[in-house]
């Protein structure tokens, strides 16, 4: 298997795009990635789009990729939607990298898009239930805040993780998002505010939960052969691995899909957890960042919360996590999140992020999770990139 | 690029599965394909599921593949949903073959599932609008029966195709389905009945339109290396090609996505249209079979309707098409249709179909279309298989 190169990236702002159409938001973002790569539309020979639930909300279930790309005159080529809940566009990037490795494509586009605002919270929560097993979980009353609250309690009980650790994740996310013009929430909060905020699902307050966001993100990938002769900036996608979890409601303090996907990604890339200079981790809830940071091998099991309190995951710490603000504060337009992480880490490795640039960042990791935490529907994509 | 092998197939009946759950219907079908291949669940290292619109209808938008496979204890492996409207599971087969060619998989499962019955026709038609461009087409009042009626009129006007040709497609489909225990409609109709039936969208009567069906179909693919040492029956997938169309409302008598995908598939496989012994063609409407049979190179442009009237597409004719009954009479559970075509042609090439077996069938073709006919959202997968 060869490495695949990232030759162009772009992201919309994550936040409120109610006044924009899906096609306009998507086309503008894809256009941005083409400009970033310095290519025209006819250079793209294959496209994958990640989109999770917009179709359930607005009725445009199919053809989102084709509709966005017809705006740019990109027709004729294979265009495929990939859907794996919150990891949809991470999976789109993966399929694009597989197509390149199979010799099906030289230059492939992967993008994600989601428009979730403009509906009642109840309606969106109802649709989000469809990211887990509706019959066995959702219909039994288990919501995403519910399952992550259970995971938080398990982690607190087993390892003594203090609630302050989760509040510290929220504080960091909001602080980092202050330096990200594309983030949904650009407002600092204190740890105390997070702890005192409205309770959603004990022990998770409103500040422990990521928001409902609109957004799009696009990545252009090229084969190693194309990239070796490329005039522009190249970042290498050394591994892009998908794994599904096991049924593990008996122990919610770990997530096997993250362990499995990251182990394979480390092996394929040749990098170890200690080599990762910067990471975007799927912090749909603050406790998720803590648990996944352990399962990714960044910290010993049970030490994730204390690592946050030590400042290890801050900019300037040993293992900066979610420098973008993460899902928590950058926002979580479900189907766009995975591609958005690749955009962020690519820019980090190109050294372009100015006020949130990690010094000498050479190796980065993206972790994106779809489906139910605890259930064997949970699907994780781990990507490792290097400059 | 290497050939990929089909080592196991199974299909549910297409029809009414309202009393079965999606997970049970899917698991039973996948189990059938594993038994057909003679493998156990742990042999499968990768899975793709094609499912188009069930999630919009029942709320289980994501995780359909994971939920079906958890029933069989298949967890941990990469499981990805692929959605391209009516070509969803044809695209799932394609992604599985690409994963094998990329070295990501040795034995991959691709299956399709759809449950569409139990809702009002209005509701299903509304959801089906989301297989085209809702804003530009659906909201303008253009339905699938509408666009195919326009195509029929164009074809009749340009080439003198008689309405009887479409009725003959319907007659043949129903006749063939009489020999298929898995078909939705197992009742013969005459050409005259088809012509006199209730008008849906002039000139298309109810018998020119495929039904709303439930169903599942599963295909197990293996690498050439695995297949070369395989003890069981092997059919080769010589090409599996996806192409998107061009904007072509100015001439609805042809469909560029079919032309493009089939040209690439013929080139890759080394077979020509004349080499194809039997074909499953996406006959969502009778006129679609006629137009696509021309664009696939089976007949000269404009001769497709007359070819049907000559009996060329019958069992025993020069180019048997939709021996299964096709979408028209076998049924069209949207996301399962593409995989179902692969199941049918695999069985033909293995010589197992008894009362609908084509003698000496060595090369077969599957043609599956998703999205709007006439628009550049239309996506076609052409697969060529050989024994």
XYZ file of C-alpha atoms in Angstrom:
774
model
C 0.000 0.000 0.000
C 1.298 3.429 -0.961
C 0.945 6.711 0.828
C -1.636 9.116 -0.492
C -1.054 12.860 -0.520
C -3.284 15.722 0.582
C -2.761 18.466 -2.017
C -5.627 20.815 -1.222
C -8.002 21.593 1.630
C -10.737 24.051 2.523
C -13.436 24.455 5.106
C -16.443 26.679 5.464
C -17.007 28.288 8.799
C -18.788 25.876 11.102
C -21.902 27.458 12.548
C -25.108 28.884 11.150
C -25.580 28.602 7.372
C -29.378 28.690 7.358
C -29.398 31.440 4.739
C -27.209 29.438 2.336
C -28.256 26.444 0.247
C -26.501 23.101 0.600
C -25.328 23.318 -3.008
C -23.865 26.797 -2.568
C -22.149 25.958 0.720
C -20.712 22.764 -0.726
C -19.627 24.270 -4.042
C -17.899 27.213 -2.370
C -15.982 24.847 -0.094
C -14.951 22.450 -2.872
C -13.925 25.462 -4.981
C -11.769 26.595 -2.060
C -10.010 23.223 -1.930
C -9.375 23.295 -5.688
C -7.908 26.789 -5.385
C -5.802 25.654 -2.457
C -4.469 22.785 -4.607
C -4.106 25.022 -7.646
C -6.168 22.708 -9.840
C -9.215 23.133 -12.006
C -12.357 21.028 -11.881
C -11.295 18.753 -14.731
C -8.330 17.462 -12.721
C -10.638 15.628 -10.315
C -11.377 12.104 -11.559
C -13.322 10.694 -8.575
C -15.394 12.150 -5.750
C -16.776 10.913 -2.463
C -19.152 12.914 -0.290
C -19.856 12.320 3.372
C -23.278 13.466 4.515
C -25.176 11.901 7.369
C -28.591 13.264 8.196
C -29.329 16.377 6.154
C -31.431 14.277 3.800
C -33.683 13.115 6.591
C -34.200 16.744 7.604
C -34.619 18.391 4.191
C -35.746 15.521 1.937
C -32.623 15.537 -0.282
C -31.504 12.083 0.839
C -29.520 11.167 -2.271
C -27.381 12.913 -4.856
C -25.905 15.532 -2.510
C -22.472 15.061 -4.053
C -23.753 15.223 -7.607
C -25.827 18.329 -6.851
C -22.926 20.191 -5.250
C -20.528 19.221 -8.009
C -22.910 20.100 -10.868
C -22.573 23.674 -9.553
C -18.869 23.471 -10.456
C -19.360 21.628 -13.757
C -17.933 18.421 -12.308
C -19.988 15.687 -14.010
C -19.362 12.325 -15.602
C -16.900 11.062 -12.978
C -17.755 8.526 -10.277
C -19.453 10.384 -7.403
C -20.421 8.335 -4.366
C -22.009 9.174 -1.039
C -20.496 7.514 2.009
C -22.483 7.533 5.216
C -21.346 6.335 8.596
C -23.089 8.772 10.931
C -20.650 11.270 12.494
C -17.683 9.651 10.736
C -19.230 10.017 7.258
C -16.678 12.332 5.681
C -13.761 10.650 7.462
C -15.022 7.533 5.640
C -15.277 9.552 2.407
C -11.590 10.462 2.767
C -10.838 6.807 3.433
C -12.729 5.611 0.344
C -10.934 8.224 -1.760
C -7.566 7.017 -0.457
C -8.569 3.395 -1.179
C -9.654 4.324 -4.723
C -6.251 5.919 -5.303
C -4.456 2.884 -3.907
C -6.535 0.615 -6.146
C -5.476 2.590 -9.210
C -9.038 3.836 -9.757
C -8.064 7.468 -9.259
C -5.099 9.817 -9.527
C -6.700 12.893 -7.995
C -9.761 12.389 -5.822
C -12.031 14.784 -3.984
C -13.517 13.918 -0.609
C -15.830 16.354 1.044
C -18.357 16.459 3.818
C -21.397 18.616 4.245
C -24.211 18.914 6.768
C -26.953 21.420 7.383
C -28.665 20.817 10.711
C -29.895 24.230 11.833
C -33.366 25.589 11.188
C -35.177 22.661 12.787
C -36.358 22.219 16.357
C -33.839 20.667 18.747
C -36.359 17.878 19.327
C -36.492 17.133 15.616
C -32.692 17.058 15.277
C -32.322 14.920 18.402
C -34.894 12.522 16.992
C -32.972 12.256 13.719
C -29.682 11.859 15.615
C -31.174 8.807 17.317
C -30.835 7.189 13.895
C -27.046 7.315 14.340
C -27.431 4.541 16.904
C -29.591 1.430 16.881
C -33.093 2.923 17.025
C -34.893 -0.294 17.928
C -32.537 -1.428 20.693
C -31.112 1.852 21.965
C -33.004 4.951 20.836
C -36.469 3.478 21.372
C -35.322 2.312 24.799
C -34.679 5.967 25.665
C -30.909 5.941 25.321
C -29.787 9.252 23.820
C -26.272 10.373 22.988
C -26.046 12.641 26.049
C -27.352 9.695 28.063
C -24.763 7.182 26.913
C -21.878 9.634 27.312
C -23.084 10.543 30.793
C -22.995 6.828 31.605
C -19.458 6.671 30.188
C -18.464 9.672 32.302
C -19.791 8.042 35.467
C -17.991 4.794 34.651
C -14.730 6.637 34.059
C -15.137 8.703 37.236
C -15.940 5.589 39.227
C -13.103 3.439 37.896
C -10.324 6.002 37.745
C -11.394 8.840 40.017
C -11.628 11.224 37.099
C -12.858 14.523 38.565
C -15.704 16.468 36.968
C -13.237 19.350 36.764
C -11.337 17.396 34.104
C -14.359 17.495 31.819
C -14.888 21.167 32.557
C -11.226 21.701 31.710
C -11.774 20.078 28.301
C -14.637 22.506 27.677
C -12.564 25.484 28.855
C -9.696 24.485 26.552
C -12.005 23.937 23.583
C -13.567 27.380 23.936
C -10.160 29.002 24.487
C -8.758 27.348 21.357
C -11.807 28.288 19.294
C -11.095 31.944 20.102
C -8.134 31.570 17.724
C -10.145 29.889 14.972
C -12.126 32.200 12.718
C -14.015 29.171 11.354
C -15.290 28.018 14.767
C -18.943 28.033 15.834
C -18.324 29.268 19.413
C -15.763 32.025 19.701
C -16.276 32.874 23.321
C -14.118 31.922 26.290
C -15.668 30.159 29.248
C -14.185 29.321 32.618
C -14.027 25.911 34.183
C -16.403 27.155 36.853
C -18.964 28.304 34.295
C -18.834 24.842 32.693
C -19.410 23.147 36.040
C -22.280 25.449 37.022
C -24.063 25.394 33.644
C -27.444 23.771 32.978
C -27.370 20.040 33.504
C -28.099 17.999 30.364
C -27.442 14.468 31.542
C -25.693 14.245 34.895
C -22.696 14.786 35.113
C -22.687 16.453 31.686
C -23.719 20.098 31.572
C -24.511 22.051 28.434
C -20.812 22.929 28.121
C -19.860 19.257 28.022
C -21.881 18.797 24.813
C -20.994 19.796 21.265
C -23.459 21.997 19.393
C -25.655 21.421 16.354
C -23.853 23.118 13.460
C -23.880 23.626 9.703
C -20.696 23.301 7.705
C -18.676 21.811 4.881
C -15.061 20.720 4.470
C -13.189 19.448 1.422
C -9.959 17.545 0.874
C -8.197 16.798 -2.407
C -6.050 13.681 -2.441
C -3.483 12.543 -4.987
C -1.540 9.381 -5.641
C 2.065 9.182 -4.502
C 3.156 9.314 -8.142
C 1.214 12.511 -8.804
C 2.361 14.014 -5.515
C 6.038 13.279 -6.114
C 5.938 15.632 -9.077
C 3.628 18.157 -7.458
C 4.618 21.812 -7.466
C 2.361 22.753 -4.560
C 2.388 21.870 -0.874
C 1.950 18.220 -0.022
C 1.012 16.568 3.267
C 1.065 12.785 3.414
C -1.857 10.671 4.541
C 0.183 7.781 5.913
C -2.788 5.801 7.200
C -6.574 6.102 7.143
C -8.175 3.222 9.000
C -11.792 2.373 9.823
C -12.782 -0.061 12.561
C -16.079 -0.935 14.168
C -16.398 -1.549 17.901
C -17.494 -4.477 19.971
C -20.547 -4.672 22.190
C -19.172 -3.184 25.388
C -21.940 -1.754 27.515
C -20.395 -3.667 30.401
C -17.425 -1.286 30.397
C -18.041 2.179 29.031
C -14.662 3.539 30.132
C -12.975 2.401 26.928
C -13.883 2.224 23.263
C -12.570 -0.736 21.319
C -13.098 0.808 17.871
C -10.648 3.587 18.777
C -8.111 1.109 20.121
C -8.409 -1.118 17.063
C -8.338 1.617 14.410
C -5.431 3.446 16.036
C -3.335 0.298 16.458
C -3.666 -0.463 12.748
C -2.999 3.176 11.833
C 0.174 3.280 13.949
C 1.380 0.041 12.393
C 0.700 1.190 8.837
C 2.195 4.619 9.262
C 5.203 3.511 11.297
C 4.459 6.209 13.864
C 3.770 5.634 17.553
C 1.472 7.592 19.885
C 4.499 9.476 21.164
C 5.302 10.674 17.639
C 2.003 12.536 17.257
C 2.642 16.280 17.535
C -0.990 17.388 17.323
C -4.350 15.613 17.223
C -7.997 16.281 16.492
C -10.046 13.905 18.634
C -13.808 13.301 18.385
C -14.987 15.297 21.418
C -18.726 15.181 20.829
C -18.786 15.303 24.628
C -15.902 16.344 26.865
C -15.661 12.851 28.376
C -15.268 11.449 24.853
C -12.038 13.393 24.341
C -10.701 12.021 27.619
C -11.594 8.390 26.901
C -10.437 8.460 23.288
C -7.164 10.180 24.229
C -6.421 7.108 26.341
C -7.563 4.602 23.729
C -5.392 6.361 21.136
C -2.417 5.599 23.379
C -1.666 9.217 24.251
C -2.145 8.571 27.980
C -2.365 5.532 30.244
C -5.876 4.206 30.797
C -7.466 6.315 33.516
C -4.955 9.148 33.192
C -6.788 11.056 30.433
C -8.689 13.320 32.790
C -5.631 14.083 34.892
C -3.631 14.783 31.718
C -6.129 17.517 30.852
C -5.815 19.000 34.350
C -1.985 18.928 34.034
C -2.331 20.958 30.817
C -0.841 18.237 28.623
C -3.506 18.699 25.941
C -3.211 22.487 25.752
C -1.332 24.343 23.040
C 2.205 24.217 24.401
C 1.509 20.985 26.278
C 3.029 17.617 25.473
C 0.057 16.465 23.380
C -2.086 19.322 22.042
C -5.606 18.050 21.324
C -8.360 19.875 19.467
C -6.403 23.026 18.855
C -9.179 23.949 16.423
C -11.702 24.043 19.247
C -12.843 20.512 18.418
C -16.410 19.395 17.916
C -17.122 21.024 21.274
C -16.391 24.627 20.241
C -15.419 24.579 16.564
C -18.739 22.812 16.005
C -20.077 19.505 14.759
C -21.821 19.565 11.385
C -22.029 15.788 11.547
C -21.131 14.734 8.013
C -18.495 17.451 7.615
C -16.588 16.852 10.849
C -14.186 14.150 9.641
C -13.067 16.057 6.558
C -12.832 19.181 8.736
C -10.330 17.431 10.989
C -8.171 16.552 7.971
C -8.307 20.198 6.849
C -7.167 21.351 10.287
C -4.286 18.899 10.642
C -3.135 19.513 7.058
C -2.893 23.224 7.821
C -1.038 22.483 11.064
C 1.483 20.343 9.209
C 1.864 23.056 6.562
C 2.573 25.506 9.387
C -0.153 27.935 8.350
C -2.222 28.350 11.483
C -0.521 31.418 12.958
C -2.146 32.066 16.340
C -2.905 28.403 16.927
C 0.106 26.911 15.130
C 1.876 24.101 16.999
C 5.625 24.644 16.652
C 7.441 22.008 14.591
C 4.308 19.941 14.026
C 5.394 17.166 11.662
C 2.994 14.347 12.469
C -0.721 14.738 13.177
C -3.641 12.450 13.924
C -7.380 12.728 13.252
C -9.867 10.609 15.170
C -13.503 10.587 14.116
C -16.263 8.444 15.551
C -19.725 7.590 14.232
C -22.487 5.579 15.830
C -23.184 4.647 19.392
C -20.473 4.712 22.034
C -20.580 1.400 23.835
C -22.354 -0.431 21.058
C -20.869 -2.432 18.224
C -22.359 0.097 15.829
C -19.637 2.551 16.862
C -17.264 3.208 13.970
C -13.954 5.022 14.238
C -11.660 6.383 11.555
C -8.073 7.156 12.590
C -5.938 9.039 10.098
C -2.252 9.809 10.518
C -0.703 12.577 8.449
C 2.865 13.833 8.143
C 4.623 16.707 6.443
C -6.000 -3.872 -11.721
C -6.847 -7.469 -10.949
C -10.104 -9.317 -11.364
C -12.190 -9.848 -8.267
C -14.148 -13.052 -7.708
C -17.723 -13.588 -6.589
C -17.617 -16.574 -4.226
C -21.050 -16.405 -2.631
C -24.455 -14.868 -3.289
C -27.942 -14.844 -1.817
C -31.121 -12.890 -2.150
C -34.300 -12.641 -0.163
C -37.547 -12.729 -2.061
C -38.358 -9.271 -3.377
C -41.833 -8.244 -2.311
C -43.601 -7.666 0.960
C -41.475 -8.038 4.121
C -43.552 -5.786 6.365
C -43.706 -8.454 9.054
C -39.913 -8.840 9.205
C -37.416 -6.423 10.719
C -34.633 -4.905 8.655
C -32.046 -6.626 10.838
C -33.653 -10.054 10.447
C -34.141 -9.710 6.694
C -30.567 -8.510 6.228
C -28.988 -11.087 8.537
C -30.838 -13.974 6.903
C -29.695 -12.843 3.467
C -26.058 -12.311 4.476
C -26.137 -15.697 6.209
C -27.368 -17.190 2.948
C -24.449 -15.697 1.029
C -21.963 -17.028 3.616
C -23.500 -20.489 3.339
C -23.391 -20.253 -0.444
C -19.662 -19.402 -0.219
C -19.085 -22.023 2.457
C -17.474 -19.520 4.832
C -18.093 -18.482 8.399
C -18.550 -14.932 9.639
C -14.928 -14.517 10.703
C -13.727 -14.900 7.102
C -15.227 -11.534 6.160
C -12.741 -8.710 6.731
C -14.649 -5.773 5.225
C -18.297 -4.925 4.565
C -20.194 -2.383 2.524
C -23.945 -1.935 2.683
C -26.092 -0.196 0.109
C -29.289 1.312 1.478
C -31.008 4.316 -0.004
C -34.141 5.582 1.664
C -35.271 3.201 4.405
C -33.724 5.526 6.983
C -35.841 8.451 5.852
C -38.924 6.259 6.193
C -38.167 4.489 9.489
C -35.683 6.813 11.219
C -32.753 4.362 11.134
C -30.685 6.557 8.812
C -27.256 5.290 9.868
C -25.674 2.043 11.046
C -27.863 -0.283 8.968
C -24.838 -2.390 8.050
C -23.562 -2.555 11.608
C -27.005 -3.446 12.951
C -27.536 -6.268 10.447
C -24.046 -7.644 10.974
C -24.200 -7.523 14.795
C -26.970 -10.126 14.402
C -24.348 -12.435 12.904
C -21.564 -11.522 15.321
C -19.665 -9.635 12.616
C -18.102 -6.717 14.490
C -14.780 -4.931 14.582
C -14.221 -4.873 10.824
C -14.703 -1.793 8.627
C -18.421 -1.489 7.809
C -19.456 1.355 5.528
C -22.753 2.479 4.066
C -22.704 3.514 0.430
C -25.655 5.453 -0.902
C -26.259 6.464 -4.482
C -30.052 6.231 -4.704
C -31.194 3.212 -6.763
C -27.597 2.207 -7.509
C -26.623 2.069 -3.813
C -25.757 -1.611 -3.534
C -24.216 -1.710 -7.015
C -21.912 0.989 -5.593
C -21.402 -1.134 -2.462
C -20.202 -4.003 -4.670
C -17.954 -1.547 -6.488
C -16.418 -0.203 -3.254
C -15.842 -3.780 -2.061
C -14.052 -4.623 -5.314
C -11.963 -1.448 -5.019
C -11.038 -2.303 -1.413
C -9.863 -5.732 -2.570
C -7.855 -4.208 -5.415
C -6.273 -1.741 -2.998
C -5.136 -4.599 -0.769
C -7.477 -3.487 2.031
C -9.470 -6.719 1.925
C -9.176 -10.373 0.954
C -12.816 -11.349 1.408
C -15.404 -8.582 1.390
C -19.153 -8.574 1.845
C -21.376 -6.214 -0.109
C -25.068 -6.251 0.515
C -28.093 -4.131 -0.144
C -31.302 -3.785 1.791
C -34.440 -1.707 1.542
C -37.814 -1.772 3.244
C -40.294 0.507 1.509
C -43.696 -1.049 2.152
C -46.008 -0.101 4.992
C -46.104 3.596 4.117
C -48.539 5.479 1.926
C -47.639 5.664 -1.763
C -47.615 9.445 -1.407
C -45.066 9.229 1.381
C -42.801 6.882 -0.573
C -43.108 8.990 -3.731
C -42.194 12.052 -1.682
C -39.101 10.314 -0.318
C -38.197 9.040 -3.806
C -38.121 12.645 -4.968
C -34.950 12.874 -2.892
C -33.277 10.550 -5.419
C -33.272 13.464 -7.828
C -32.501 17.144 -7.282
C -35.355 18.196 -4.997
C -34.866 21.938 -5.415
C -34.540 21.994 -9.203
C -36.534 18.930 -10.251
C -38.789 17.519 -7.525
C -40.029 20.881 -6.292
C -40.707 21.843 -9.898
C -43.099 18.896 -10.087
C -40.888 16.520 -12.031
C -41.453 12.987 -10.740
C -39.773 9.791 -11.886
C -42.838 8.644 -13.870
C -42.908 12.151 -15.370
C -39.309 12.187 -16.567
C -39.503 8.667 -17.993
C -42.740 9.531 -19.790
C -40.883 12.474 -21.332
C -38.087 10.096 -22.329
C -40.613 7.706 -23.854
C -42.165 10.490 -25.915
C -38.743 11.658 -27.097
C -37.783 8.125 -28.095
C -41.124 7.557 -29.863
C -40.814 10.864 -31.678
C -37.208 10.439 -32.800
C -37.210 6.760 -33.713
C -40.834 5.815 -34.203
C -40.728 3.467 -31.217
C -44.272 2.079 -30.875
C -46.058 1.978 -27.521
C -46.368 -1.764 -28.144
C -42.616 -2.066 -27.624
C -42.945 -0.842 -24.056
C -45.900 -3.110 -23.459
C -43.781 -5.966 -24.810
C -41.095 -5.186 -22.221
C -43.749 -5.419 -19.495
C -45.150 -8.656 -20.926
C -41.674 -10.199 -21.048
C -40.834 -9.077 -17.510
C -43.981 -10.628 -16.064
C -43.474 -13.802 -18.106
C -39.889 -14.140 -16.868
C -40.885 -13.464 -13.263
C -43.237 -16.477 -13.460
C -40.031 -18.555 -13.426
C -38.468 -16.690 -10.494
C -39.635 -17.752 -7.046
C -37.991 -14.630 -5.593
C -39.956 -12.201 -7.767
C -42.513 -9.703 -6.470
C -45.033 -10.171 -9.328
C -45.542 -13.758 -10.427
C -48.460 -13.254 -12.754
C -48.443 -13.162 -16.550
C -49.901 -10.180 -18.341
C -50.572 -9.676 -22.029
C -49.317 -6.822 -24.146
C -52.910 -5.697 -24.544
C -53.488 -5.593 -20.786
C -50.371 -3.438 -20.412
C -51.571 -1.019 -23.072
C -55.087 -0.759 -21.644
C -54.036 -0.411 -17.983
C -54.456 2.725 -15.871
C -52.439 5.624 -17.188
C -49.737 6.883 -14.787
C -47.904 9.414 -16.914
C -48.789 9.301 -20.607
C -47.663 7.092 -22.389
C -46.682 5.032 -19.342
C -49.394 2.876 -17.809
C -49.178 1.173 -14.450
C -47.563 -1.836 -16.151
C -44.733 0.322 -17.478
C -43.664 1.161 -13.910
C -41.726 -0.960 -11.425
C -43.303 -1.543 -8.015
C -42.354 -0.472 -4.506
C -40.745 -3.543 -2.904
C -38.873 -4.783 0.156
C -35.812 -6.961 -0.221
C -32.170 -7.736 0.452
C -29.333 -9.216 -1.589
C -25.778 -10.114 -0.606
C -22.565 -10.786 -2.499
C -19.262 -12.080 -1.160
C -16.186 -11.046 -3.104
C -12.633 -12.354 -2.890
C -9.278 -11.325 -4.256
C -7.888 -13.117 -7.296
C -5.274 -14.728 -5.055
C -7.887 -16.109 -2.670
C -10.119 -17.184 -5.542
C -7.349 -19.014 -7.396
C -7.125 -21.431 -4.488
C -10.855 -21.519 -3.806
C -12.567 -24.897 -3.518
C -16.034 -23.556 -4.237
C -17.622 -22.043 -7.337
C -16.120 -18.809 -8.597
C -17.520 -16.228 -10.985
C -15.271 -13.361 -12.014
C -16.180 -9.719 -11.684
C -14.124 -8.463 -14.631
C -15.248 -4.853 -14.345
C -17.412 -2.763 -12.031
C -17.582 0.828 -13.220
C -19.463 3.880 -11.939
C -20.101 6.968 -14.052
C -22.265 10.014 -13.592
C -24.244 11.531 -16.462
C -24.249 14.894 -18.122
C -27.028 17.436 -18.117
C -29.079 16.204 -21.063
C -32.665 17.346 -20.765
C -32.350 18.532 -24.360
C -32.246 14.903 -25.536
C -33.894 12.345 -23.292
C -33.575 9.502 -25.798
C -30.103 8.586 -24.566
C -28.340 8.415 -21.221
C -24.684 9.384 -21.160
C -23.895 7.737 -17.814
C -24.826 4.355 -19.290
C -22.740 4.985 -22.404
C -19.741 6.139 -20.369
C -19.832 3.404 -17.706
C -20.344 0.617 -20.237
C -17.552 1.803 -22.532
C -15.095 1.728 -19.621
C -16.436 -1.652 -18.452
C -16.044 -3.188 -21.930
C -12.503 -1.838 -22.170
C -11.495 -3.118 -18.739
C -13.052 -6.536 -19.149
C -11.972 -7.063 -22.741
C -15.521 -8.049 -23.671
C -17.683 -6.315 -26.273
C -21.456 -5.850 -26.288
C -21.754 -8.843 -28.613
C -19.991 -11.049 -26.061
C -22.668 -10.518 -23.398
C -24.806 -13.674 -23.117
C -27.286 -12.327 -20.584
C -27.933 -8.948 -18.948
C -29.851 -7.392 -16.112
C -30.742 -3.838 -17.132
C -32.220 -1.130 -14.883
C -35.852 -1.208 -16.096
C -37.436 1.040 -13.488
C -39.755 1.862 -16.380
C -40.154 -0.169 -19.563
C -38.778 2.669 -21.694
C -35.649 2.671 -19.514
C -34.817 -0.896 -20.537
C -35.187 0.075 -24.190
C -33.013 3.204 -23.965
C -30.328 1.603 -21.795
C -30.187 -1.495 -24.043
C -29.137 0.867 -26.846
C -26.678 2.853 -24.714
C -25.091 -0.413 -23.557
C -24.348 -1.149 -27.214
C -26.684 -4.129 -27.497
C -28.707 -2.485 -30.260
C -28.308 0.476 -32.604
C -29.676 3.774 -31.304
C -33.397 3.773 -32.001
C -33.607 0.027 -32.543
C -34.139 -0.933 -28.899
C -37.922 -0.930 -29.081
C -37.983 -2.883 -32.323
C -35.489 -5.387 -30.857
C -38.000 -6.132 -28.096
C -40.782 -6.612 -30.639
C -38.516 -8.958 -32.641
C -38.073 -11.046 -29.467
C -34.316 -10.417 -29.276
C -34.463 -9.780 -25.508
C -36.513 -12.856 -24.667
C -35.066 -16.022 -23.215
C -33.893 -17.790 -26.362
C -33.387 -14.482 -28.172
C -30.040 -13.054 -29.236
C -29.692 -10.859 -26.119
C -31.800 -12.002 -23.154
C -32.481 -9.053 -20.857
C -33.978 -9.180 -17.369
C -34.520 -12.911 -17.306
C -35.151 -12.476 -13.572
C -38.199 -10.332 -14.271
C -36.167 -7.161 -13.801
C -37.087 -4.250 -11.593
C -40.427 -4.263 -13.406
C -41.641 -7.673 -12.177
C -38.955 -9.077 -9.907
C -39.302 -5.850 -7.933
C -37.256 -2.821 -6.951
C -36.260 -2.590 -3.293
C -34.153 0.438 -4.181
C -30.963 -0.140 -2.200
C -30.999 -3.914 -2.799
C -31.498 -3.872 -6.561
C -27.854 -3.583 -7.661
C -26.635 -6.434 -5.470
C -29.678 -8.437 -6.566
C -28.594 -8.123 -10.195
C -25.138 -9.483 -9.296
C -26.796 -12.415 -7.491
C -28.904 -13.190 -10.573
C -26.065 -13.009 -13.106
C -23.740 -15.019 -10.846
C -26.336 -17.786 -10.713
C -26.787 -17.613 -14.495
C -23.040 -17.977 -15.030
C -22.963 -20.879 -12.560
C -25.742 -22.512 -14.599
C -28.084 -22.890 -11.633
C -31.264 -21.210 -12.764
C -33.100 -24.225 -14.163
C -36.321 -22.930 -15.725
C -34.825 -19.553 -16.585
C -31.261 -20.688 -17.289
C -29.682 -19.219 -20.430
C -27.824 -22.010 -22.215
C -24.049 -21.626 -22.296
C -24.115 -18.270 -20.502
C -20.453 -17.388 -19.948
C -20.471 -13.610 -19.838
C -23.100 -11.458 -18.140
C -23.688 -7.767 -17.537
C -25.455 -5.845 -14.775
C -26.602 -2.264 -15.317
C -27.913 -0.273 -12.368
C -28.906 3.379 -12.374
C -29.466 5.832 -9.534
C -30.630 9.424 -9.634
C -32.514 11.380 -12.229
C -32.654 10.287 -15.845
C -31.762 13.276 -17.959
C -29.961 15.095 -15.200
C -26.287 15.040 -14.333
C -27.207 13.480 -10.997
C -27.862 10.190 -12.802
C -25.318 7.571 -11.783
C -24.815 4.241 -13.494
C -22.859 1.172 -12.434
C -22.030 -1.364 -15.150
C -20.583 -4.677 -14.018
C -19.338 -7.418 -16.317
C -19.004 -10.942 -14.971
C -17.692 -14.145 -16.514
C -17.537 -17.789 -15.540
